[in-house]
Amino acid sequence: MTPSMPRLVVFDLAGTTLQDDGTVAEAFQEVLGAEGLNGSAEEIARVRGASKREAFRKLATGAEQAERLFHAFLAALRRRYEAVRPREVQGTSAVFGWLREQGVKVALNTGFERDTVDMLLRMLGWDPGAFDAIVCGDEVAEGRPSSALILEAMRRAGVSDAAYVMVVGDTVLDLQAGMSARAGWVVGVTSGAHDHSRLLQSPHTHLIASVAQLREILR
């Protein structure tokens, strides 16, 4: 039986708590196009939520090109966010605050590497010290759909029982990782990369429009 309240909520970043304005997909398309690769919207959608280095290993023709694309992607992403500052999904900070008031720990997990995450948190005005864990794609052996990001967030936050963990994300890979971790709640949000019909194809416990609706689930 799922407990009434989690001890830890592990949130994805881009598309879940960070507003998805197409920036990530555009950066993918830019760097793939520069290498003469035709990264279709569907191909890019399939790797959303994955470690970005792993994503380019799937999209490139070889390891050397994949690494080159990965670094070009990071540069393209930085340029875009410096031109148009990232914004949180409406209501995200309020949900973070409400969870903390209930004694629930809050963590972030993401396919981005640490330098990009530090940049995004700084631009969003989020204090890294306010989170019980922040786990990045370059800090675990396997990216999603592996549960490694979630299990590391649990370890850092001091929560050992996955039945008391809620995982929230906007991609099929987020949901698969949550199920792989055997989290008590696996929540898909349609505010990001994947729409309701796509998320519906993956096992989950809840589908909601955005993180702003989390309080409705827990009440």
XYZ file of C-alpha atoms in Angstrom:
219
model
C 0.000 0.000 0.000
C 1.318 3.451 -0.919
C 1.846 5.699 2.149
C -0.232 8.867 2.413
C 2.804 11.157 2.078
C 6.241 10.630 0.546
C 9.445 11.216 2.460
C 11.210 12.378 -0.700
C 10.057 13.829 -4.023
C 12.554 13.575 -6.882
C 11.820 16.102 -9.633
C 13.184 16.219 -13.158
C 14.459 19.615 -14.307
C 13.803 20.661 -17.943
C 10.132 20.360 -18.881
C 9.081 19.427 -15.356
C 10.212 22.198 -13.027
C 11.975 24.313 -15.675
C 9.653 25.689 -18.369
C 10.129 23.909 -21.717
C 10.017 26.596 -24.420
C 11.519 24.334 -27.085
C 15.054 25.390 -26.151
C 16.417 21.888 -25.619
C 14.908 20.452 -28.809
C 16.164 23.439 -30.817
C 19.690 22.950 -29.479
C 19.530 19.278 -30.485
C 18.382 20.190 -33.995
C 21.036 22.901 -34.389
C 24.016 20.693 -33.592
C 22.711 17.683 -35.509
C 22.064 19.865 -38.566
C 25.581 21.322 -38.392
C 26.934 17.770 -38.723
C 24.617 16.927 -41.596
C 22.452 14.649 -39.484
C 18.699 14.753 -39.914
C 17.474 14.655 -36.344
C 13.723 14.438 -36.753
C 11.372 15.620 -34.034
C 10.491 11.988 -33.312
C 14.129 10.893 -33.008
C 14.840 13.733 -30.602
C 11.658 13.023 -28.632
C 12.776 9.421 -28.084
C 15.966 10.500 -26.318
C 14.426 13.290 -24.226
C 14.998 12.544 -20.559
C 18.176 10.570 -21.217
C 21.692 11.563 -20.258
C 22.646 14.017 -22.982
C 25.932 12.253 -23.667
C 24.049 8.961 -24.038
C 21.462 10.659 -26.250
C 24.114 11.734 -28.746
C 25.635 8.262 -28.755
C 22.286 7.076 -30.115
C 21.919 9.913 -32.635
C 25.506 10.032 -33.957
C 27.276 7.757 -36.425
C 30.210 7.067 -34.112
C 31.750 7.730 -30.703
C 33.956 10.619 -31.837
C 31.053 12.420 -33.492
C 28.834 11.772 -30.462
C 31.311 13.450 -28.138
C 31.687 16.404 -30.507
C 27.916 16.785 -30.730
C 27.573 16.605 -26.968
C 29.954 19.514 -26.370
C 28.419 21.531 -29.219
C 24.999 20.940 -27.658
C 26.139 22.264 -24.279
C 27.470 25.418 -25.940
C 24.271 25.888 -27.976
C 22.132 25.417 -24.889
C 24.152 27.963 -22.922
C 23.817 30.544 -25.718
C 20.058 30.099 -25.802
C 19.587 30.377 -22.061
C 21.841 33.428 -21.892
C 19.743 35.063 -24.630
C 16.402 34.116 -23.044
C 16.618 33.369 -19.330
C 14.996 30.122 -18.195
C 11.781 30.255 -16.176
C 10.327 27.822 -13.695
C 7.064 26.061 -14.456
C 4.404 28.183 -12.804
C 3.809 27.119 -9.221
C 7.012 25.082 -8.864
C 8.613 27.105 -6.053
C 5.312 27.108 -4.168
C 5.168 23.299 -4.397
C 8.761 23.003 -3.202
C 7.891 25.207 -0.231
C 4.699 23.305 0.571
C 6.507 19.954 0.508
C 9.161 21.238 2.879
C 6.444 22.523 5.223
C 5.069 18.967 5.317
C 8.520 17.634 6.222
C 9.053 16.102 2.761
C 12.544 16.171 1.277
C 12.992 17.623 -2.220
C 15.548 16.527 -4.830
C 16.344 17.202 -8.467
C 17.569 14.649 -10.992
C 18.423 15.445 -14.592
C 20.115 14.241 -17.748
C 22.100 17.504 -17.861
C 25.672 17.527 -16.567
C 26.700 19.489 -13.484
C 27.994 22.689 -15.131
C 24.733 23.185 -17.042
C 22.673 22.496 -13.924
C 24.684 25.016 -11.901
C 24.070 27.605 -14.642
C 20.330 26.904 -14.739
C 19.899 27.041 -10.963
C 21.778 30.325 -10.853
C 19.606 31.807 -13.621
C 16.428 30.564 -11.937
C 17.510 32.019 -8.611
C 17.227 28.626 -6.897
C 19.589 28.008 -3.984
C 21.268 24.598 -4.472
C 21.505 24.308 -0.697
C 17.719 24.302 -0.437
C 17.561 20.851 -2.069
C 18.257 17.626 -0.227
C 19.954 16.224 -3.326
C 20.769 17.298 -6.881
C 21.926 14.448 -9.115
C 23.215 15.100 -12.639
C 23.628 12.864 -15.651
C 27.423 12.823 -15.411
C 27.369 11.625 -11.794
C 25.913 8.132 -12.258
C 26.998 5.128 -14.283
C 23.748 4.856 -16.250
C 21.161 7.381 -17.333
C 17.426 6.852 -17.661
C 15.581 4.515 -18.035
C 17.960 3.138 -15.401
C 16.954 3.987 -11.836
C 20.506 5.140 -11.015
C 19.668 8.866 -10.790
C 16.769 8.192 -8.420
C 18.677 5.725 -6.256
C 21.543 8.202 -5.909
C 19.094 10.966 -4.957
C 17.659 8.639 -2.304
C 21.131 7.843 -0.989
C 22.109 11.513 -0.733
C 18.795 12.463 0.876
C 18.957 9.612 3.376
C 15.776 7.839 2.249
C 16.169 4.081 1.841
C 12.632 2.834 1.109
C 11.457 3.595 -2.446
C 7.843 3.080 -1.352
C 8.151 6.516 0.302
C 9.579 8.194 -2.810
C 7.694 10.147 -5.460
C 9.287 10.589 -8.897
C 8.039 13.407 -11.148
C 9.011 13.880 -14.790
C 7.844 14.907 -18.255
C 9.200 12.035 -20.383
C 8.613 8.329 -20.845
C 12.180 7.712 -19.656
C 11.414 9.561 -16.404
C 8.447 7.270 -15.797
C 10.411 4.140 -16.702
C 13.176 5.148 -14.294
C 10.626 5.711 -11.529
C 9.079 2.313 -12.089
C 12.516 0.703 -12.208
C 13.277 2.268 -8.821
C 9.923 0.917 -7.529
C 8.931 4.369 -6.354
C 5.621 4.626 -4.510
C 4.473 7.423 -6.813
C 5.501 7.781 -10.467
C 3.993 11.012 -11.759
C 4.057 12.209 -15.355
C 3.528 15.886 -16.166
C 2.411 17.082 -19.587
C 4.155 20.454 -19.264
C 7.270 19.313 -21.122
C 8.680 17.075 -23.833
C 5.994 14.369 -24.014
C 2.246 14.850 -24.267
C -0.502 12.977 -22.437
C -0.937 10.276 -25.086
C 2.786 9.471 -25.124
C 3.121 9.376 -21.348
C 0.007 7.221 -21.164
C 1.940 4.438 -22.926
C 4.364 4.100 -20.007
C 3.508 2.661 -16.573
C 2.794 5.381 -13.993
C 0.631 6.122 -10.980
C -0.551 9.609 -11.973
C -0.617 11.937 -14.986
C -1.130 15.645 -14.337
C -0.773 18.890 -16.271
C 2.064 20.305 -14.149
C 3.822 20.116 -10.802
C 1.391 22.743 -9.527
C -1.176 19.915 -9.199
C 0.940 17.727 -6.919
C -0.807 18.988 -3.802
C -4.102 17.630 -5.191
C -2.586 14.138 -5.411
C -1.232 14.233 -1.869
C -4.344 15.742 -0.315
